[in-house]
mmCIF file of C-alpha atoms in Angstrom:
data_model
loop_
_atom_site.group_PDB
_atom_site.id
_atom_site.type_symbol
_atom_site.label_atom_id
_atom_site.label_comp_id
_atom_site.label_asym_id
_atom_site.label_seq_id
_atom_site.Cartn_x
_atom_site.Cartn_y
_atom_site.Cartn_z
ATOM 1 C CA MET E 1 105.109 -129.773 -29.197
ATOM 2 C CA GLU E 2 104.431 -127.770 -25.683
ATOM 3 C CA TYR E 3 100.751 -127.727 -25.002
ATOM 4 C CA SER E 4 100.552 -123.953 -25.324
ATOM 5 C CA ARG E 5 101.771 -124.330 -28.909
ATOM 6 C CA PHE E 6 98.883 -126.550 -29.575
ATOM 7 C CA PHE E 7 96.629 -124.154 -28.284
ATOM 8 C CA ASP E 8 98.021 -121.180 -30.379
ATOM 9 C CA CYS E 9 97.621 -123.607 -33.310
ATOM 10 C CA LEU E 10 93.819 -124.722 -32.573
ATOM 11 C CA ALA E 11 92.700 -120.900 -32.241
ATOM 12 C CA ALA E 12 94.608 -120.105 -35.746
ATOM 13 C CA ASP E 13 92.995 -123.266 -37.328
ATOM 14 C CA PHE E 14 89.610 -122.551 -36.002
ATOM 15 C CA GLY E 15 89.616 -119.200 -36.960
ATOM 16 C CA ARG E 16 90.887 -119.906 -40.455
ATOM 17 C CA LEU E 17 87.887 -122.363 -40.626
ATOM 18 C CA ARG E 18 85.418 -120.101 -39.107
ATOM 19 C CA ALA E 19 86.287 -117.462 -41.860
ATOM 20 C CA VAL E 20 85.957 -120.366 -44.765
ATOM 21 C CA VAL E 21 82.865 -122.286 -44.175
ATOM 22 C CA PRO E 22 80.550 -119.450 -44.809
ATOM 23 C CA ILE E 23 81.555 -118.595 -48.341
ATOM 24 C CA ASP E 24 79.912 -122.072 -49.997
ATOM 25 C CA PRO E 25 78.327 -124.180 -47.511
ATOM 26 C CA THR E 26 76.397 -126.076 -50.202
ATOM 27 C CA ALA E 27 79.935 -127.021 -51.826
ATOM 28 C CA VAL E 28 81.009 -130.245 -51.995
ATOM 29 C CA VAL E 29 83.940 -131.149 -49.557
ATOM 30 C CA PRO E 30 86.126 -133.376 -52.120
ATOM 31 C CA SER E 31 88.473 -134.942 -49.736
ATOM 32 C CA CYS E 32 85.405 -135.906 -47.652
ATOM 33 C CA PRO E 33 82.987 -136.568 -50.914
ATOM 34 C CA ASP E 34 79.825 -137.708 -49.214
ATOM 35 C CA TRP E 35 80.033 -134.095 -47.328
ATOM 36 C CA THR E 36 79.150 -130.619 -48.309
ATOM 37 C CA VAL E 37 80.833 -127.947 -46.254
ATOM 38 C CA ALA E 38 77.845 -127.429 -44.043
ATOM 39 C CA ASP E 39 77.952 -131.488 -43.076
ATOM 40 C CA LEU E 40 81.866 -130.657 -42.655
ATOM 41 C CA THR E 41 80.827 -127.660 -40.103
ATOM 42 C CA ARG E 42 78.294 -130.048 -38.252
ATOM 43 C CA HIS E 43 80.561 -132.841 -37.789
ATOM 44 C CA ILE E 44 83.775 -130.983 -36.403
ATOM 45 C CA GLY E 45 80.779 -129.146 -33.959
ATOM 46 C CA GLU E 46 79.702 -132.385 -33.042
ATOM 47 C CA VAL E 47 83.336 -133.729 -32.353
ATOM 48 C CA TYR E 48 84.217 -131.143 -30.516
ATOM 49 C CA LEU E 49 81.112 -131.406 -28.271
ATOM 50 C CA HIS E 50 81.751 -135.120 -27.948
ATOM 51 C CA LYS E 51 85.029 -134.624 -26.683
ATOM 52 C CA THR E 52 83.950 -132.010 -23.907
ATOM 53 C CA LEU E 53 81.577 -134.167 -22.835
ATOM 54 C CA LEU E 54 83.976 -137.475 -22.841
ATOM 55 C CA MET E 55 86.247 -135.271 -20.304
ATOM 56 C CA ARG E 56 83.461 -134.415 -18.126
ATOM 57 C CA GLY E 57 82.537 -137.917 -17.695
ATOM 58 C CA SER E 58 84.059 -141.486 -17.518
ATOM 59 C CA ALA E 59 82.186 -142.903 -20.728
ATOM 60 C CA GLU E 60 81.100 -142.382 -24.102
ATOM 61 C CA PRO E 61 78.235 -140.201 -24.616
ATOM 62 C CA ASP E 62 75.350 -142.698 -25.369
ATOM 63 C CA PRO E 63 73.364 -142.312 -27.823
ATOM 64 C CA TRP E 64 75.666 -140.191 -30.233
ATOM 65 C CA PRO E 65 74.756 -137.758 -31.465
ATOM 66 C CA PRO E 66 71.546 -136.533 -29.860
ATOM 67 C CA LYS E 67 68.750 -135.853 -31.889
ATOM 68 C CA GLU E 68 68.387 -132.281 -31.184
ATOM 69 C CA LEU E 69 71.455 -131.839 -32.543
ATOM 70 C CA ALA E 70 70.411 -131.984 -35.966
ATOM 71 C CA ASP E 71 68.018 -128.921 -35.423
ATOM 72 C CA GLU E 72 70.725 -126.398 -34.770
ATOM 73 C CA GLU E 73 72.296 -124.633 -37.461
ATOM 74 C CA PRO E 74 75.755 -126.171 -38.402
ATOM 75 C CA LEU E 75 78.006 -122.754 -37.763
ATOM 76 C CA ALA E 76 75.962 -122.078 -34.463
ATOM 77 C CA LEU E 77 76.758 -125.681 -33.291
ATOM 78 C CA LEU E 78 80.391 -124.998 -34.213
ATOM 79 C CA ASP E 79 80.904 -121.662 -32.211
ATOM 80 C CA ARG E 80 79.178 -123.175 -29.141
ATOM 81 C CA ALA E 81 80.958 -126.505 -29.267
ATOM 82 C CA TYR E 82 84.463 -124.744 -29.731
ATOM 83 C CA ALA E 83 83.792 -122.532 -26.888
ATOM 84 C CA GLY E 84 82.635 -125.398 -24.718
ATOM 85 C CA LEU E 85 85.833 -127.116 -25.860
ATOM 86 C CA LEU E 86 88.390 -124.302 -24.832
ATOM 87 C CA ASP E 87 86.414 -124.021 -21.751
ATOM 88 C CA GLU E 88 87.058 -127.569 -20.511
ATOM 89 C CA PHE E 89 90.167 -127.350 -21.356
ATOM 90 C CA GLY E 90 90.958 -124.018 -19.476
ATOM 91 C CA ALA E 91 89.455 -125.640 -16.404
ATOM 92 C CA ARG E 92 92.066 -128.866 -16.380
ATOM 93 C CA LYS E 93 95.581 -129.574 -16.858
ATOM 94 C CA PRO E 94 96.848 -131.778 -19.625
ATOM 95 C CA GLY E 95 97.498 -134.751 -17.191
ATOM 96 C CA ASP E 96 94.325 -134.728 -15.883
ATOM 97 C CA PRO E 97 92.621 -137.817 -16.619
ATOM 98 C CA ALA E 98 90.571 -138.221 -19.722
ATOM 99 C CA VAL E 99 88.675 -141.138 -21.447
ATOM 100 C CA SER E 100 90.126 -141.850 -24.762
ATOM 101 C CA TRP E 101 90.426 -144.379 -27.397
ATOM 102 C CA TYR E 102 93.857 -144.621 -27.523
ATOM 103 C CA THR E 103 94.949 -146.905 -24.271
ATOM 104 C CA PRO E 104 98.282 -145.603 -23.843
ATOM 105 C CA ASP E 105 97.186 -141.900 -23.476
ATOM 106 C CA GLN E 106 94.263 -141.305 -21.111
ATOM 107 C CA THR E 107 94.916 -138.003 -20.368
ATOM 108 C CA VAL E 108 93.448 -134.380 -21.051
ATOM 109 C CA GLY E 109 96.495 -133.606 -23.173
ATOM 110 C CA PHE E 110 95.954 -136.485 -25.738
ATOM 111 C CA TRP E 111 92.619 -134.606 -26.726
ATOM 112 C CA ILE E 112 94.406 -131.352 -26.997
ATOM 113 C CA ARG E 113 96.777 -132.892 -29.322
ATOM 114 C CA ARG E 114 94.163 -134.644 -30.891
ATOM 115 C CA MET E 115 91.564 -131.936 -31.448
ATOM 116 C CA THR E 116 94.408 -129.675 -32.612
ATOM 117 C CA GLN E 117 95.390 -131.780 -35.488
ATOM 118 C CA GLU E 118 91.413 -132.517 -36.292
ATOM 119 C CA THR E 119 91.094 -128.994 -36.968
ATOM 120 C CA VAL E 120 93.975 -128.390 -39.105
ATOM 121 C CA ILE E 121 92.710 -131.433 -41.314
ATOM 122 C CA HIS E 122 89.272 -130.373 -41.522
ATOM 123 C CA ARG E 123 90.390 -126.648 -41.934
ATOM 124 C CA ILE E 124 92.613 -128.012 -45.371
ATOM 125 C CA ASP E 125 88.726 -129.433 -45.863
ATOM 126 C CA ALA E 126 86.937 -126.674 -45.925
ATOM 127 C CA GLU E 127 89.574 -124.676 -47.643
ATOM 128 C CA LEU E 128 89.530 -127.212 -50.835
ATOM 129 C CA GLY E 129 85.485 -127.420 -50.601
ATOM 130 C CA THR E 130 85.160 -123.445 -50.954
ATOM 131 C CA GLY E 131 88.235 -123.636 -53.528
ATOM 132 C CA GLN E 132 90.315 -121.412 -51.327
ATOM 133 C CA PRO E 133 94.227 -121.637 -51.162
ATOM 134 C CA VAL E 134 95.028 -123.894 -48.773
ATOM 135 C CA THR E 135 97.005 -122.120 -45.894
ATOM 136 C CA PRO E 136 100.347 -123.570 -44.899
ATOM 137 C CA VAL E 137 100.545 -125.843 -42.083
ATOM 138 C CA PRO E 138 103.381 -124.840 -39.268
ATOM 139 C CA ALA E 139 106.291 -127.259 -39.631
ATOM 140 C CA ASP E 140 106.164 -128.074 -36.182
ATOM 141 C CA LEU E 141 101.985 -128.867 -36.424
ATOM 142 C CA ALA E 142 102.741 -130.807 -39.451
ATOM 143 C CA VAL E 143 105.332 -133.009 -38.288
ATOM 144 C CA ASP E 144 103.303 -133.548 -35.033
ATOM 145 C CA GLY E 145 100.440 -134.408 -37.221
ATOM 146 C CA ILE E 146 102.337 -137.085 -39.320
ATOM 147 C CA ASP E 147 103.721 -138.890 -36.113
ATOM 148 C CA GLU E 148 100.215 -138.794 -34.713
ATOM 149 C CA LEU E 149 98.980 -140.725 -38.214
ATOM 150 C CA LEU E 150 101.712 -142.836 -38.159
ATOM 151 C CA LYS E 151 102.123 -144.142 -34.510
ATOM 152 C CA VAL E 152 98.273 -143.385 -32.777
ATOM 153 C CA PHE E 153 96.202 -143.855 -35.757
ATOM 154 C CA VAL E 154 98.030 -146.760 -38.068
ATOM 155 C CA ALA E 155 100.420 -148.624 -35.832
ATOM 156 C CA TYR E 156 97.770 -148.509 -32.865
ATOM 157 C CA SER E 157 95.287 -149.842 -34.981
ATOM 158 C CA VAL E 158 96.995 -152.713 -36.352
ATOM 159 C CA ALA E 159 97.963 -153.731 -33.156
ATOM 160 C CA GLU E 160 94.493 -153.745 -31.399
ATOM 161 C CA GLU E 161 92.221 -154.505 -34.511
ATOM 162 C CA GLY E 162 94.469 -156.520 -36.772
ATOM 163 C CA ASP E 163 91.604 -157.965 -38.401
ATOM 164 C CA TYR E 164 90.449 -155.034 -40.199
ATOM 165 C CA PHE E 165 93.943 -154.974 -41.987
ATOM 166 C CA THR E 166 94.232 -158.607 -42.687
ATOM 167 C CA ASP E 167 93.378 -158.390 -46.208
ATOM 168 C CA ILE E 168 95.781 -155.893 -46.468
ATOM 169 C CA LEU E 169 98.964 -157.484 -44.621
ATOM 170 C CA ALA E 170 98.180 -161.228 -44.676
ATOM 171 C CA ARG E 171 100.341 -161.558 -47.963
ATOM 172 C CA SER E 172 102.557 -158.566 -47.103
ATOM 173 C CA PRO E 173 106.033 -159.816 -48.303
ATOM 174 C CA GLY E 174 107.372 -157.701 -45.409
ATOM 175 C CA ARG E 175 108.060 -154.124 -46.346
ATOM 176 C CA THR E 176 110.047 -150.881 -44.934
ATOM 177 C CA TYR E 177 109.253 -147.562 -45.602
ATOM 178 C CA THR E 178 110.789 -144.090 -45.158
ATOM 179 C CA VAL E 179 108.696 -140.904 -44.391
ATOM 180 C CA ARG E 180 110.634 -138.186 -44.416
ATOM 181 C CA THR E 181 110.399 -134.257 -44.188
ATOM 182 C CA ASP E 182 112.148 -131.351 -43.237
ATOM 183 C CA GLY E 183 113.786 -132.378 -39.690
ATOM 184 C CA ALA E 184 111.968 -135.736 -39.146
ATOM 185 C CA ALA E 185 111.567 -138.987 -40.275
ATOM 186 C CA TRP E 186 109.981 -141.982 -39.582
ATOM 187 C CA ARG E 187 110.798 -145.787 -40.114
ATOM 188 C CA VAL E 188 107.829 -147.856 -40.715
ATOM 189 C CA ARG E 189 107.871 -152.005 -41.470
ATOM 190 C CA THR E 190 104.726 -153.883 -42.256
ATOM 191 C CA GLY E 191 104.173 -157.716 -42.721
ATOM 192 C CA PRO E 192 101.101 -160.312 -42.225
ATOM 193 C CA GLY E 193 99.974 -158.206 -38.966
ATOM 194 C CA ARG E 194 102.581 -156.003 -38.379
ATOM 195 C CA PHE E 195 103.043 -151.998 -38.622
ATOM 196 C CA THR E 196 105.271 -150.692 -36.364
ATOM 197 C CA VAL E 197 106.867 -147.310 -36.444
ATOM 198 C CA GLU E 198 110.491 -146.095 -35.696
ATOM 199 C CA ASP E 199 112.055 -142.374 -35.538
ATOM 200 C CA GLY E 200 114.540 -142.037 -37.584
ATOM 201 C CA VAL E 201 115.710 -143.854 -41.060
ATOM 202 C CA GLY E 202 117.151 -146.784 -40.171
ATOM 203 C CA ASP E 203 120.190 -148.601 -41.354
ATOM 204 C CA ASP E 204 118.357 -150.886 -44.069
ATOM 205 C CA ALA E 205 117.259 -149.613 -47.561
ATOM 206 C CA ALA E 206 113.482 -148.768 -47.824
ATOM 207 C CA ASP E 207 111.265 -150.182 -50.495
ATOM 208 C CA VAL E 208 109.363 -146.941 -50.304
ATOM 209 C CA THR E 209 110.488 -143.895 -49.540
ATOM 210 C CA VAL E 210 107.966 -140.686 -49.184
ATOM 211 C CA SER E 211 109.569 -137.115 -48.850
ATOM 212 C CA GLY E 212 108.562 -133.650 -49.153
ATOM 213 C CA PRO E 213 107.652 -130.363 -47.095
ATOM 214 C CA PRO E 214 106.060 -130.532 -44.014
ATOM 215 C CA THR E 215 102.570 -129.723 -44.962
ATOM 216 C CA ALA E 216 102.810 -131.840 -48.343
ATOM 217 C CA VAL E 217 103.763 -134.726 -46.462
ATOM 218 C CA LEU E 218 101.038 -133.999 -43.759
ATOM 219 C CA ARG E 219 98.446 -133.699 -46.776
ATOM 220 C CA TRP E 220 99.643 -136.643 -48.268
ATOM 221 C CA VAL E 221 99.532 -139.266 -45.485
ATOM 222 C CA TRP E 222 95.809 -137.774 -44.667
ATOM 223 C CA ASN E 223 95.046 -137.691 -48.453
ATOM 224 C CA ARG E 224 94.306 -133.965 -48.485
ATOM 225 C CA GLY E 225 95.857 -133.332 -51.975
ATOM 226 C CA GLY E 226 94.119 -130.534 -54.235
ATOM 227 C CA ALA E 227 92.848 -131.667 -57.860
ATOM 228 C CA GLY E 228 95.172 -130.716 -60.265
ATOM 229 C CA GLU E 229 97.482 -129.403 -57.483
ATOM 230 C CA PRO E 230 101.123 -130.754 -57.453
ATOM 231 C CA SER E 231 101.351 -132.421 -54.230
ATOM 232 C CA GLY E 232 104.940 -131.347 -53.298
ATOM 233 C CA VAL E 233 105.639 -135.103 -52.378
ATOM 234 C CA THR E 234 108.521 -137.317 -53.808
ATOM 235 C CA ILE E 235 107.562 -141.414 -53.905
ATOM 236 C CA GLU E 236 110.135 -143.677 -54.772
ATOM 237 C CA GLY E 237 109.433 -147.070 -55.161
ATOM 238 C CA ALA E 238 107.049 -149.939 -56.171
ATOM 239 C CA PRO E 239 103.361 -148.819 -56.753
ATOM 240 C CA GLU E 240 101.926 -151.921 -55.091
ATOM 241 C CA ALA E 241 104.348 -150.942 -52.290
ATOM 242 C CA VAL E 242 102.764 -147.812 -52.140
ATOM 243 C CA GLU E 243 99.234 -148.985 -52.121
ATOM 244 C CA GLU E 244 100.036 -151.014 -49.162
ATOM 245 C CA LEU E 245 101.093 -148.064 -46.788
ATOM 246 C CA ARG E 246 97.980 -145.950 -48.249
ATOM 247 C CA ARG E 247 95.286 -148.683 -47.515
ATOM 248 C CA CYS E 248 96.553 -149.030 -44.037
ATOM 249 C CA VAL E 249 96.180 -145.043 -43.291
ATOM 250 C CA VAL E 250 92.667 -145.236 -45.216
ATOM 251 C CA THR E 251 91.470 -148.019 -42.955
ATOM 252 C CA ALA E 252 93.029 -146.701 -39.985
ATOM 253 C CA THR E 253 91.770 -143.431 -40.284
ATOM 254 C CA GLN E 254 88.270 -144.468 -41.360
#
C-alpha cells in the first residue's frame, strides 16, 4: 500500500472509532475481555503517544506509561495523542529513521503502517464492545493486515523469541497452511522452532486451508469474531492443526 493510502485508512478508522466509543464507555469489549470501552480508549491513546515519543527519540520511553496519564479522561487523551501522532507523521518522511521492535524496518514508515493496522483492529473492538455493526475493512487494508500479522508478528516472533513458542511447536509434525483471500494468498510452514511465510499457495497440498473475504480473514486471524455472528471464513483441516496456527498467532500478538 502507498503511504497516502495508509493515511486515508487511518483517518477513516479513527473517525469511526471516535464516533463509537462514547456510545457506552462502560461496556465490556468481548475481544479484549479485561477491558471496558473506556479502557480500550485509554490504551489506544497511550499507544499513539508512545509511538510519537519513540519517533522523536532514540529509545523506548521509560517509565511507561507516565503516572499522570491515569488522571486524563480517556477521550481527551485519545484526541490529544492522535493529533500528536499526525503531527509527527507530517513532520517526517516514511523513510526517516525511527526505532521499532521489528529489526528489519527501523523507519517512520513502519509506524505509519503499524498504527493504521492498530487502529482498524481496535475500531473493530470498539464496535464489538458497543454492539454496533462492524464496518467492513477495505480490501487492500485487510490484505495488508493479514500479511503484517503473519510475517511481522508471528514469523518474526518465532525466529527471534522461539522460547515462547516451544510448547506449541516443539512436537509439531511439520505442517503446511494456506491462508487465502481475494487477490492474495500465503503459505505458512510450521515445525519445531519454525514458522515461515511465503506469498502464494505453493505446489504441495496444505494440511489446513483458511479462506474467505478480506475482512473476514483479517478478523479471524486477529480473533475479532462477533458472538453468534457467522465468521465468513471457511476452514479445512484437522482441528489440532488449526489450533497450532491459532496458538502461534495468539502468542505472537499478546
